[in-house]
């Protein structure tokens, strides 16, 4: 029997072990999509205890605790941090087969030197160990980033954001890692939201406009903010979509839809989709002009539990896979940008693993010589970033596209300990490739294999996004 999560964790063959230990393990981390707060980097936050690091805002853990029957008081409620940690420890001891078990123990091993198992019996021991460690200067936010060998981080930022914390970080020459904003204009696109007119006022102020009273004015505001983001080093956009729609309409119709919404009238679903299509076509063309990459995350149905949404708000663990994602519309959307040669480098992420093959076939329709794997399938996302989901995504991409050109893993996390997810991914990647080699499906050419592994782990992303690191 293999030892629990030892140095060869998830590595089943000698080839896999060599690929991970000699090529993947020491390669830096480039985290091109996450949800960490740049203020905490600017201020070099020091956490008071492990609950603040692990359970504050982590809806992955919250969902599992609810599945274990834990009262909400000990999840998002007013219980003490110690009580919340003890509840989490008891739940984690039962998390067999769940990636949270692996992620949590990788974090305990790498950052706290704890090689035991966290459960209800060891909760006090781990609580004391972690808190003593977190009190040390070496465990501040910036030092956690340094320990993790991270060279660059892209946060997630609204067009109206001042980016004040990014300015502070960029001006501090004592911190080596780059922290860049990433453009996330969901609020500007989500015309159906109740507070949309109020958001437009905020965006207008940020763009230096008196008001946004037309779609043309919205586009002007967005272009002004894109220019500002670009001046701050932004070269990546990201969108959260229900699905990638293509419902075109002429300019006059879009202006009429926009005016209808400004007059506080409810739009039909078709009007909403027409507006969002026009919005996405506009920003896609602007990204092409700016030489930005476009990330499209889709296939999520959000905030399903109305009772809890009203208590806790969004991003609290009540989202699920949306099974409706017409691949024909995705192809038509990409084609509408491509037909005028304005299709930017694009990464497609679906929350539904059933979409792997359709994405894989669409990629091949729009590749060209402007970039290696110009149109990418993103890493196994959210509910899929576990062992099975990663293997399925990597295998599908290899079968239908160019795995060697893949931009690899991202944390998509709010935690500064989540960089071990890159290690988890790399171990799975090396084991998958190592299995192919040992099965005689690819030659044992370590010069080529090592290059592929290191590129997927880091260098493909650096080159694809054109980061200067």
GROMACS .gro file of C-alpha atoms in nm:
model
  469
    1UNK     CA    1   0.000   0.000   0.000
    2UNK     CA    2   0.127   0.349  -0.085
    3UNK     CA    3   0.191   0.597   0.194
    4UNK     CA    4  -0.065   0.873   0.254
    5UNK     CA    5   0.010   1.176   0.033
    6UNK     CA    6   0.387   1.123   0.027
    7UNK     CA    7   0.632   1.277  -0.221
    8UNK     CA    8   0.497   1.050  -0.496
    9UNK     CA    9   0.131   1.130  -0.428
   10UNK     CA   10  -0.077   1.064  -0.743
   11UNK     CA   11   0.235   0.953  -0.936
   12UNK     CA   12   0.184   0.590  -1.036
   13UNK     CA   13   0.479   0.525  -1.271
   14UNK     CA   14   0.851   0.595  -1.280
   15UNK     CA   15   0.802   0.821  -1.581
   16UNK     CA   16   0.538   1.022  -1.396
   17UNK     CA   17   0.769   1.060  -1.096
   18UNK     CA   18   1.057   1.181  -1.312
   19UNK     CA   19   0.839   1.428  -1.500
   20UNK     CA   20   0.699   1.577  -1.182
   21UNK     CA   21   1.010   1.589  -0.963
   22UNK     CA   22   1.258   1.693  -1.232
   23UNK     CA   23   1.044   1.922  -1.448
   24UNK     CA   24   0.712   2.029  -1.297
   25UNK     CA   25   0.785   2.068  -0.925
   26UNK     CA   26   1.030   2.359  -0.945
   27UNK     CA   27   0.860   2.545  -1.230
   28UNK     CA   28   0.718   2.881  -1.113
   29UNK     CA   29   0.347   2.951  -1.075
   30UNK     CA   30   0.159   3.199  -1.292
   31UNK     CA   31  -0.193   3.257  -1.158
   32UNK     CA   32  -0.373   3.431  -1.443
   33UNK     CA   33  -0.723   3.412  -1.290
   34UNK     CA   34  -0.818   3.437  -0.923
   35UNK     CA   35  -1.049   3.624  -0.687
   36UNK     CA   36  -0.806   3.732  -0.417
   37UNK     CA   37  -0.831   4.085  -0.282
   38UNK     CA   38  -0.542   4.305  -0.402
   39UNK     CA   39  -0.580   4.518  -0.090
   40UNK     CA   40  -0.458   4.224   0.120
   41UNK     CA   41  -0.144   4.206  -0.096
   42UNK     CA   42  -0.090   4.583  -0.082
   43UNK     CA   43  -0.122   4.584   0.297
   44UNK     CA   44   0.065   4.252   0.334
   45UNK     CA   45  -0.207   4.113   0.557
   46UNK     CA   46  -0.117   3.884   0.845
   47UNK     CA   47  -0.396   3.639   0.933
   48UNK     CA   48  -0.494   3.589   1.296
   49UNK     CA   49  -0.586   3.224   1.263
   50UNK     CA   50  -0.635   2.937   1.019
   51UNK     CA   51  -1.012   2.992   0.999
   52UNK     CA   52  -0.955   3.333   0.841
   53UNK     CA   53  -0.735   3.174   0.576
   54UNK     CA   54  -0.943   2.863   0.512
   55UNK     CA   55  -1.309   2.937   0.574
   56UNK     CA   56  -1.353   3.308   0.503
   57UNK     CA   57  -1.532   3.321   0.168
   58UNK     CA   58  -1.453   2.962   0.065
   59UNK     CA   59  -1.787   2.837  -0.064
   60UNK     CA   60  -1.631   2.503  -0.165
   61UNK     CA   61  -1.587   2.425   0.204
   62UNK     CA   62  -1.920   2.578   0.298
   63UNK     CA   63  -2.106   2.349   0.058
   64UNK     CA   64  -1.939   2.042   0.202
   65UNK     CA   65  -2.010   2.146   0.560
   66UNK     CA   66  -2.377   2.193   0.473
   67UNK     CA   67  -2.375   1.847   0.315
   68UNK     CA   68  -2.251   1.714   0.648
   69UNK     CA   69  -2.548   1.872   0.826
   70UNK     CA   70  -2.354   2.151   0.998
   71UNK     CA   71  -2.566   2.439   1.126
   72UNK     CA   72  -2.511   2.764   0.931
   73UNK     CA   73  -2.400   2.928   1.255
   74UNK     CA   74  -2.072   2.735   1.224
   75UNK     CA   75  -2.030   2.811   0.854
   76UNK     CA   76  -2.118   3.176   0.784
   77UNK     CA   77  -2.279   3.262   1.118
   78UNK     CA   78  -2.163   3.413   1.446
   79UNK     CA   79  -1.981   3.111   1.592
   80UNK     CA   80  -1.621   3.174   1.696
   81UNK     CA   81  -1.338   3.105   1.455
   82UNK     CA   82  -1.230   2.815   1.675
   83UNK     CA   83  -1.576   2.658   1.666
   84UNK     CA   84  -1.592   2.695   1.288
   85UNK     CA   85  -1.252   2.534   1.249
   86UNK     CA   86  -1.346   2.239   1.469
   87UNK     CA   87  -1.660   2.182   1.262
   88UNK     CA   88  -1.456   2.196   0.943
   89UNK     CA   89  -1.197   1.953   1.084
   90UNK     CA   90  -1.469   1.702   1.171
   91UNK     CA   91  -1.620   1.734   0.823
   92UNK     CA   92  -1.283   1.705   0.650
   93UNK     CA   93  -1.222   1.372   0.823
   94UNK     CA   94  -1.521   1.237   0.628
   95UNK     CA   95  -1.432   1.395   0.291
   96UNK     CA   96  -1.318   1.074   0.123
   97UNK     CA   97  -1.302   1.115  -0.256
   98UNK     CA   98  -1.351   1.493  -0.236
   99UNK     CA   99  -1.071   1.721  -0.368
  100UNK     CA  100  -1.110   1.933  -0.055
  101UNK     CA  101  -0.941   1.651   0.136
  102UNK     CA  102  -0.639   1.662  -0.093
  103UNK     CA  103  -0.623   2.041  -0.121
  104UNK     CA  104  -0.646   2.091   0.255
  105UNK     CA  105  -0.375   1.839   0.335
  106UNK     CA  106  -0.144   1.971   0.063
  107UNK     CA  107  -0.179   2.314   0.221
  108UNK     CA  108  -0.110   2.175   0.567
  109UNK     CA  109   0.200   1.998   0.437
  110UNK     CA  110   0.345   2.279   0.226
  111UNK     CA  111   0.275   2.581   0.445
  112UNK     CA  112   0.259   2.437   0.796
  113UNK     CA  113   0.480   2.127   0.778
  114UNK     CA  114   0.197   1.909   0.907
  115UNK     CA  115   0.202   1.558   0.758
  116UNK     CA  116  -0.072   1.407   0.971
  117UNK     CA  117  -0.444   1.389   0.904
  118UNK     CA  118  -0.684   1.663   1.010
  119UNK     CA  119  -1.006   1.534   1.165
  120UNK     CA  120  -1.208   1.579   1.484
  121UNK     CA  121  -0.937   1.410   1.691
  122UNK     CA  122  -0.652   1.631   1.568
  123UNK     CA  123  -0.841   1.961   1.545
  124UNK     CA  124  -0.683   2.116   1.857
  125UNK     CA  125  -0.333   2.007   1.756
  126UNK     CA  126  -0.365   2.155   1.407
  127UNK     CA  127  -0.539   2.472   1.530
  128UNK     CA  128  -0.248   2.550   1.762
  129UNK     CA  129   0.020   2.457   1.510
  130UNK     CA  130  -0.127   2.664   1.228
  131UNK     CA  131  -0.196   2.968   1.443
  132UNK     CA  132   0.156   2.968   1.586
  133UNK     CA  133   0.292   2.950   1.233
  134UNK     CA  134   0.058   3.221   1.101
  135UNK     CA  135   0.187   3.461   1.367
  136UNK     CA  136   0.532   3.451   1.210
  137UNK     CA  137   0.632   3.723   0.959
  138UNK     CA  138   0.711   3.451   0.705
  139UNK     CA  139   0.337   3.381   0.678
  140UNK     CA  140   0.220   3.725   0.570
  141UNK     CA  141   0.033   3.741   0.240
  142UNK     CA  142   0.335   3.853   0.040
  143UNK     CA  143   0.555   3.587   0.195
  144UNK     CA  144   0.297   3.318   0.120
  145UNK     CA  145   0.312   3.429  -0.243
  146UNK     CA  146   0.692   3.416  -0.233
  147UNK     CA  147   0.691   3.070  -0.074
  148UNK     CA  148   0.461   2.950  -0.351
  149UNK     CA  149   0.706   3.061  -0.624
  150UNK     CA  150   0.440   3.282  -0.783
  151UNK     CA  151   0.568   3.531  -1.040
  152UNK     CA  152   0.242   3.693  -1.150
  153UNK     CA  153  -0.120   3.720  -1.032
  154UNK     CA  154  -0.423   3.853  -1.218
  155UNK     CA  155  -0.707   3.961  -0.993
  156UNK     CA  156  -1.070   4.012  -1.104
  157UNK     CA  157  -1.175   4.376  -1.133
  158UNK     CA  158  -1.484   4.572  -1.231
  159UNK     CA  159  -1.451   4.846  -1.497
  160UNK     CA  160  -1.550   5.110  -1.241
  161UNK     CA  161  -1.278   5.002  -0.996
  162UNK     CA  162  -1.017   5.267  -0.911
  163UNK     CA  163  -0.737   5.003  -0.906
  164UNK     CA  164  -0.586   5.196  -0.617
  165UNK     CA  165  -0.441   4.883  -0.458
  166UNK     CA  166  -0.280   4.777  -0.785
  167UNK     CA  167  -0.117   5.120  -0.805
  168UNK     CA  168   0.019   5.078  -0.454
  169UNK     CA  169   0.158   4.731  -0.528
  170UNK     CA  170   0.312   4.840  -0.858
  171UNK     CA  171   0.485   5.129  -0.685
  172UNK     CA  172   0.638   4.908  -0.416
  173UNK     CA  173   0.968   4.778  -0.549
  174UNK     CA  174   1.021   4.553  -0.245
  175UNK     CA  175   0.766   4.302  -0.376
  176UNK     CA  176   0.882   4.087  -0.666
  177UNK     CA  177   0.560   3.930  -0.797
  178UNK     CA  178   0.352   4.123  -1.046
  179UNK     CA  179  -0.012   4.182  -0.954
  180UNK     CA  180  -0.218   4.291  -1.254
  181UNK     CA  181  -0.587   4.374  -1.288
  182UNK     CA  182  -0.809   4.162  -1.510
  183UNK     CA  183  -1.113   4.321  -1.673
  184UNK     CA  184  -1.445   4.168  -1.555
  185UNK     CA  185  -1.736   4.372  -1.702
  186UNK     CA  186  -2.027   4.150  -1.596
  187UNK     CA  187  -2.210   4.434  -1.421
  188UNK     CA  188  -2.190   4.647  -1.735
  189UNK     CA  189  -2.340   4.365  -1.943
  190UNK     CA  190  -2.608   4.232  -1.708
  191UNK     CA  191  -2.883   4.466  -1.824
  192UNK     CA  192  -3.153   4.254  -1.657
  193UNK     CA  193  -3.026   4.314  -1.302
  194UNK     CA  194  -3.244   4.537  -1.080
  195UNK     CA  195  -2.958   4.774  -0.997
  196UNK     CA  196  -2.833   4.814  -1.356
  197UNK     CA  197  -2.923   5.186  -1.390
  198UNK     CA  198  -2.745   5.263  -1.064
  199UNK     CA  199  -2.437   5.075  -1.184
  200UNK     CA  200  -2.433   5.285  -1.503
  201UNK     CA  201  -2.411   5.598  -1.286
  202UNK     CA  202  -2.108   5.454  -1.110
  203UNK     CA  203  -1.944   5.356  -1.439
  204UNK     CA  204  -2.014   5.700  -1.591
  205UNK     CA  205  -1.844   5.871  -1.297
  206UNK     CA  206  -1.540   5.645  -1.328
  207UNK     CA  207  -1.516   5.719  -1.701
  208UNK     CA  208  -1.554   6.095  -1.654
  209UNK     CA  209  -1.892   6.112  -1.828
  210UNK     CA  210  -2.195   6.305  -1.707
  211UNK     CA  211  -2.423   6.009  -1.777
  212UNK     CA  212  -2.465   5.693  -1.982
  213UNK     CA  213  -2.789   5.744  -2.168
  214UNK     CA  214  -2.734   5.522  -2.474
  215UNK     CA  215  -2.554   5.211  -2.584
  216UNK     CA  216  -2.313   5.436  -2.772
  217UNK     CA  217  -2.234   5.616  -2.447
  218UNK     CA  218  -2.186   5.283  -2.269
  219UNK     CA  219  -1.934   5.180  -2.533
  220UNK     CA  220  -1.752   5.512  -2.494
  221UNK     CA  221  -1.734   5.464  -2.117
  222UNK     CA  222  -1.604   5.109  -2.154
  223UNK     CA  223  -1.336   5.215  -2.401
  224UNK     CA  224  -1.217   5.486  -2.161
  225UNK     CA  225  -1.196   5.236  -1.876
  226UNK     CA  226  -1.023   4.977  -2.095
  227UNK     CA  227  -0.758   5.237  -2.175
  228UNK     CA  228  -0.710   5.300  -1.803
  229UNK     CA  229  -0.688   4.927  -1.725
  230UNK     CA  230  -0.436   4.882  -2.008
  231UNK     CA  231  -0.224   5.162  -1.857
  232UNK     CA  232  -0.219   4.955  -1.537
  233UNK     CA  233  -0.084   4.649  -1.718
  234UNK     CA  234  -0.415   4.471  -1.784
  235UNK     CA  235  -0.408   4.238  -2.083
  236UNK     CA  236  -0.671   3.982  -1.978
  237UNK     CA  237  -1.051   4.000  -1.973
  238UNK     CA  238  -1.297   3.760  -1.817
  239UNK     CA  239  -1.672   3.710  -1.848
  240UNK     CA  240  -1.923   3.507  -1.648
  241UNK     CA  241  -2.197   3.399  -1.889
  242UNK     CA  242  -2.500   3.176  -1.858
  243UNK     CA  243  -2.398   3.049  -2.200
  244UNK     CA  244  -2.220   3.194  -2.503
  245UNK     CA  245  -2.508   3.342  -2.694
  246UNK     CA  246  -2.541   3.467  -3.049
  247UNK     CA  247  -2.860   3.662  -3.110
  248UNK     CA  248  -2.765   3.951  -3.341
  249UNK     CA  249  -2.960   4.271  -3.396
  250UNK     CA  250  -2.893   4.601  -3.572
  251UNK     CA  251  -2.768   4.910  -3.392
  252UNK     CA  252  -3.105   5.087  -3.383
  253UNK     CA  253  -3.271   4.789  -3.216
  254UNK     CA  254  -2.997   4.767  -2.953
  255UNK     CA  255  -3.034   5.137  -2.875
  256UNK     CA  256  -3.411   5.090  -2.837
  257UNK     CA  257  -3.358   4.797  -2.599
  258UNK     CA  258  -3.109   4.999  -2.395
  259UNK     CA  259  -3.346   5.297  -2.373
  260UNK     CA  260  -3.631   5.067  -2.268
  261UNK     CA  261  -3.422   4.941  -1.978
  262UNK     CA  262  -3.318   5.294  -1.876
  263UNK     CA  263  -3.687   5.374  -1.854
  264UNK     CA  264  -3.714   5.098  -1.590
  265UNK     CA  265  -3.908   4.865  -1.816
  266UNK     CA  266  -3.865   4.487  -1.805
  267UNK     CA  267  -3.693   4.337  -2.108
  268UNK     CA  268  -3.798   4.016  -2.278
  269UNK     CA  269  -3.547   3.731  -2.275
  270UNK     CA  270  -3.489   3.783  -2.648
  271UNK     CA  271  -3.415   4.154  -2.594
  272UNK     CA  272  -3.173   4.066  -2.315
  273UNK     CA  273  -2.988   3.818  -2.537
  274UNK     CA  274  -2.972   4.066  -2.826
  275UNK     CA  275  -2.820   4.328  -2.601
  276UNK     CA  276  -2.569   4.087  -2.450
  277UNK     CA  277  -2.469   3.963  -2.795
  278UNK     CA  278  -2.406   4.321  -2.909
  279UNK     CA  279  -2.213   4.388  -2.587
  280UNK     CA  280  -1.991   4.081  -2.629
  281UNK     CA  281  -1.924   4.152  -2.996
  282UNK     CA  282  -1.823   4.508  -2.908
  283UNK     CA  283  -1.586   4.413  -2.626
  284UNK     CA  284  -1.442   4.122  -2.827
  285UNK     CA  285  -1.342   4.360  -3.104
  286UNK     CA  286  -1.193   4.601  -2.853
  287UNK     CA  287  -0.990   4.319  -2.697
  288UNK     CA  288  -0.853   4.239  -3.040
  289UNK     CA  289  -0.746   4.603  -3.086
  290UNK     CA  290  -0.582   4.607  -2.742
  291UNK     CA  291  -0.422   4.263  -2.793
  292UNK     CA  292  -0.597   4.132  -2.480
  293UNK     CA  293  -0.696   3.771  -2.423
  294UNK     CA  294  -1.066   3.699  -2.366
  295UNK     CA  295  -1.179   3.439  -2.111
  296UNK     CA  296  -1.537   3.312  -2.129
  297UNK     CA  297  -1.669   3.120  -1.827
  298UNK     CA  298  -2.013   2.975  -1.889
  299UNK     CA  299  -2.254   2.697  -1.795
  300UNK     CA  300  -2.337   2.808  -1.441
  301UNK     CA  301  -2.684   2.863  -1.295
  302UNK     CA  302  -2.632   3.091  -0.998
  303UNK     CA  303  -2.804   3.165  -0.668
  304UNK     CA  304  -3.049   2.875  -0.681
  305UNK     CA  305  -3.146   2.879  -0.314
  306UNK     CA  306  -3.351   3.198  -0.291
  307UNK     CA  307  -3.397   3.174   0.084
  308UNK     CA  308  -3.022   3.160   0.148
  309UNK     CA  309  -2.940   3.409  -0.128
  310UNK     CA  310  -3.157   3.666   0.047
  311UNK     CA  311  -2.969   3.599   0.372
  312UNK     CA  312  -2.611   3.572   0.243
  313UNK     CA  313  -2.599   3.717  -0.108
  314UNK     CA  314  -2.409   3.579  -0.411
  315UNK     CA  315  -2.099   3.355  -0.416
  316UNK     CA  316  -2.198   3.169  -0.100
  317UNK     CA  317  -2.226   2.815  -0.235
  318UNK     CA  318  -2.565   2.794  -0.404
  319UNK     CA  319  -2.466   2.766  -0.771
  320UNK     CA  320  -2.489   2.462  -0.998
  321UNK     CA  321  -2.417   2.338  -1.349
  322UNK     CA  322  -2.644   2.473  -1.620
  323UNK     CA  323  -2.702   2.198  -1.873
  324UNK     CA  324  -2.804   2.440  -2.151
  325UNK     CA  325  -2.507   2.555  -2.361
  326UNK     CA  326  -2.571   2.543  -2.737
  327UNK     CA  327  -2.235   2.489  -2.907
  328UNK     CA  328  -2.375   2.618  -3.239
  329UNK     CA  329  -2.426   2.963  -3.087
  330UNK     CA  330  -2.072   2.959  -2.947
  331UNK     CA  331  -1.934   2.881  -3.293
  332UNK     CA  332  -2.149   3.154  -3.448
  333UNK     CA  333  -2.029   3.410  -3.192
  334UNK     CA  334  -1.663   3.331  -3.255
  335UNK     CA  335  -1.724   3.334  -3.628
  336UNK     CA  336  -1.890   3.679  -3.610
  337UNK     CA  337  -1.565   3.815  -3.466
  338UNK     CA  338  -1.344   3.609  -3.693
  339UNK     CA  339  -1.516   3.706  -4.020
  340UNK     CA  340  -1.381   4.062  -3.984
  341UNK     CA  341  -1.047   3.936  -3.846
  342UNK     CA  342  -1.128   4.073  -3.499
  343UNK     CA  343  -1.128   3.752  -3.295
  344UNK     CA  344  -0.898   3.789  -2.994
  345UNK     CA  345  -0.710   3.507  -2.825
  346UNK     CA  346  -0.992   3.329  -2.642
  347UNK     CA  347  -1.018   3.072  -2.361
  348UNK     CA  348  -1.343   2.877  -2.323
  349UNK     CA  349  -1.443   2.728  -1.987
  350UNK     CA  350  -1.763   2.535  -1.937
  351UNK     CA  351  -1.889   2.429  -1.597
  352UNK     CA  352  -2.053   2.130  -1.765
  353UNK     CA  353  -1.799   1.851  -1.835
  354UNK     CA  354  -2.032   1.724  -2.108
  355UNK     CA  355  -1.914   2.022  -2.314
  356UNK     CA  356  -1.551   1.906  -2.334
  357UNK     CA  357  -1.585   1.748  -2.676
  358UNK     CA  358  -1.792   2.028  -2.830
  359UNK     CA  359  -1.537   2.284  -2.712
  360UNK     CA  360  -1.257   2.067  -2.847
  361UNK     CA  361  -1.409   2.060  -3.193
  362UNK     CA  362  -1.489   2.433  -3.198
  363UNK     CA  363  -1.128   2.520  -3.109
  364UNK     CA  364  -1.002   2.371  -3.431
  365UNK     CA  365  -1.230   2.590  -3.643
  366UNK     CA  366  -1.062   2.915  -3.544
  367UNK     CA  367  -0.692   2.844  -3.489
  368UNK     CA  368  -0.437   3.043  -3.690
  369UNK     CA  369  -0.071   3.140  -3.692
  370UNK     CA  370  -0.112   3.447  -3.467
  371UNK     CA  371  -0.072   3.235  -3.152
  372UNK     CA  372  -0.009   2.878  -3.046
  373UNK     CA  373  -0.352   2.740  -2.960
  374UNK     CA  374  -0.512   3.081  -3.012
  375UNK     CA  375  -0.849   2.942  -2.905
  376UNK     CA  376  -0.805   2.741  -2.586
  377UNK     CA  377  -1.013   2.511  -2.373
  378UNK     CA  378  -0.967   2.635  -2.018
  379UNK     CA  379  -0.871   2.411  -1.730
  380UNK     CA  380  -1.132   2.195  -1.557
  381UNK     CA  381  -1.333   2.466  -1.386
  382UNK     CA  382  -1.495   2.494  -1.042
  383UNK     CA  383  -1.703   2.178  -0.987
  384UNK     CA  384  -1.463   1.998  -1.224
  385UNK     CA  385  -1.123   2.090  -1.076
  386UNK     CA  386  -1.081   1.750  -0.912
  387UNK     CA  387  -0.882   1.447  -1.023
  388UNK     CA  388  -1.149   1.299  -1.251
  389UNK     CA  389  -1.245   1.635  -1.400
  390UNK     CA  390  -0.885   1.727  -1.475
  391UNK     CA  391  -0.808   1.391  -1.635
  392UNK     CA  392  -1.122   1.415  -1.850
  393UNK     CA  393  -1.043   1.771  -1.962
  394UNK     CA  394  -0.677   1.696  -2.036
  395UNK     CA  395  -0.764   1.377  -2.223
  396UNK     CA  396  -1.034   1.544  -2.431
  397UNK     CA  397  -0.804   1.833  -2.519
  398UNK     CA  398  -0.528   1.591  -2.616
  399UNK     CA  399  -0.768   1.387  -2.829
  400UNK     CA  400  -0.914   1.682  -3.017
  401UNK     CA  401  -0.658   1.961  -2.999
  402UNK     CA  402  -0.307   2.062  -2.893
  403UNK     CA  403  -0.243   1.962  -2.532
  404UNK     CA  404   0.120   2.075  -2.560
  405UNK     CA  405  -0.003   2.432  -2.619
  406UNK     CA  406  -0.240   2.434  -2.319
  407UNK     CA  407  -0.210   2.735  -2.083
  408UNK     CA  408  -0.259   2.514  -1.780
  409UNK     CA  409  -0.389   2.566  -1.429
  410UNK     CA  410  -0.523   2.865  -1.237
  411UNK     CA  411  -0.646   2.890  -0.878
  412UNK     CA  412  -0.982   3.066  -0.935
  413UNK     CA  413  -0.966   3.111  -0.559
  414UNK     CA  414  -1.001   3.366  -0.281
  415UNK     CA  415  -0.734   3.203  -0.063
  416UNK     CA  416  -0.361   3.269  -0.052
  417UNK     CA  417  -0.298   2.903   0.030
  418UNK     CA  418  -0.461   2.776  -0.290
  419UNK     CA  419  -0.141   2.776  -0.495
  420UNK     CA  420  -0.103   2.408  -0.406
  421UNK     CA  421  -0.380   2.351  -0.661
  422UNK     CA  422  -0.109   2.406  -0.922
  423UNK     CA  423   0.091   2.122  -0.764
  424UNK     CA  424  -0.220   1.902  -0.761
  425UNK     CA  425  -0.278   1.975  -1.130
  426UNK     CA  426   0.087   1.912  -1.220
  427UNK     CA  427   0.090   1.576  -1.044
  428UNK     CA  428  -0.222   1.471  -1.234
  429UNK     CA  429  -0.076   1.599  -1.562
  430UNK     CA  430   0.254   1.415  -1.512
  431UNK     CA  431   0.077   1.095  -1.413
  432UNK     CA  432  -0.146   1.108  -1.722
  433UNK     CA  433   0.145   1.171  -1.960
  434UNK     CA  434   0.363   0.918  -1.776
  435UNK     CA  435   0.096   0.654  -1.822
  436UNK     CA  436   0.084   0.717  -2.197
  437UNK     CA  437   0.462   0.684  -2.216
  438UNK     CA  438   0.479   0.363  -2.012
  439UNK     CA  439   0.197   0.217  -2.221
  440UNK     CA  440   0.401   0.273  -2.537
  441UNK     CA  441   0.171   0.546  -2.666
  442UNK     CA  442   0.444   0.815  -2.671
  443UNK     CA  443   0.825   0.779  -2.672
  444UNK     CA  444   1.024   0.816  -2.352
  445UNK     CA  445   1.196   1.126  -2.486
  446UNK     CA  446   1.253   1.337  -2.177
  447UNK     CA  447   1.377   1.638  -2.370
  448UNK     CA  448   1.038   1.663  -2.543
  449UNK     CA  449   0.833   1.545  -2.245
  450UNK     CA  450   1.007   1.781  -2.003
  451UNK     CA  451   0.948   2.074  -2.234
  452UNK     CA  452   0.579   1.988  -2.269
  453UNK     CA  453   0.532   1.957  -1.891
  454UNK     CA  454   0.714   2.282  -1.810
  455UNK     CA  455   0.530   2.470  -2.083
  456UNK     CA  456   0.187   2.356  -1.966
  457UNK     CA  457   0.284   2.431  -1.606
  458UNK     CA  458   0.403   2.787  -1.672
  459UNK     CA  459   0.559   2.900  -1.999
  460UNK     CA  460   0.260   2.857  -2.229
  461UNK     CA  461   0.057   3.097  -2.014
  462UNK     CA  462   0.341   3.347  -1.999
  463UNK     CA  463   0.371   3.345  -2.378
  464UNK     CA  464  -0.002   3.327  -2.454
  465UNK     CA  465  -0.093   3.630  -2.242
  466UNK     CA  466   0.233   3.806  -2.335
  467UNK     CA  467   0.320   3.867  -1.971
  468UNK     CA  468   0.661   4.022  -1.909
  469UNK     CA  469   0.790   3.793  -1.634
   0.00000   0.00000   0.00000
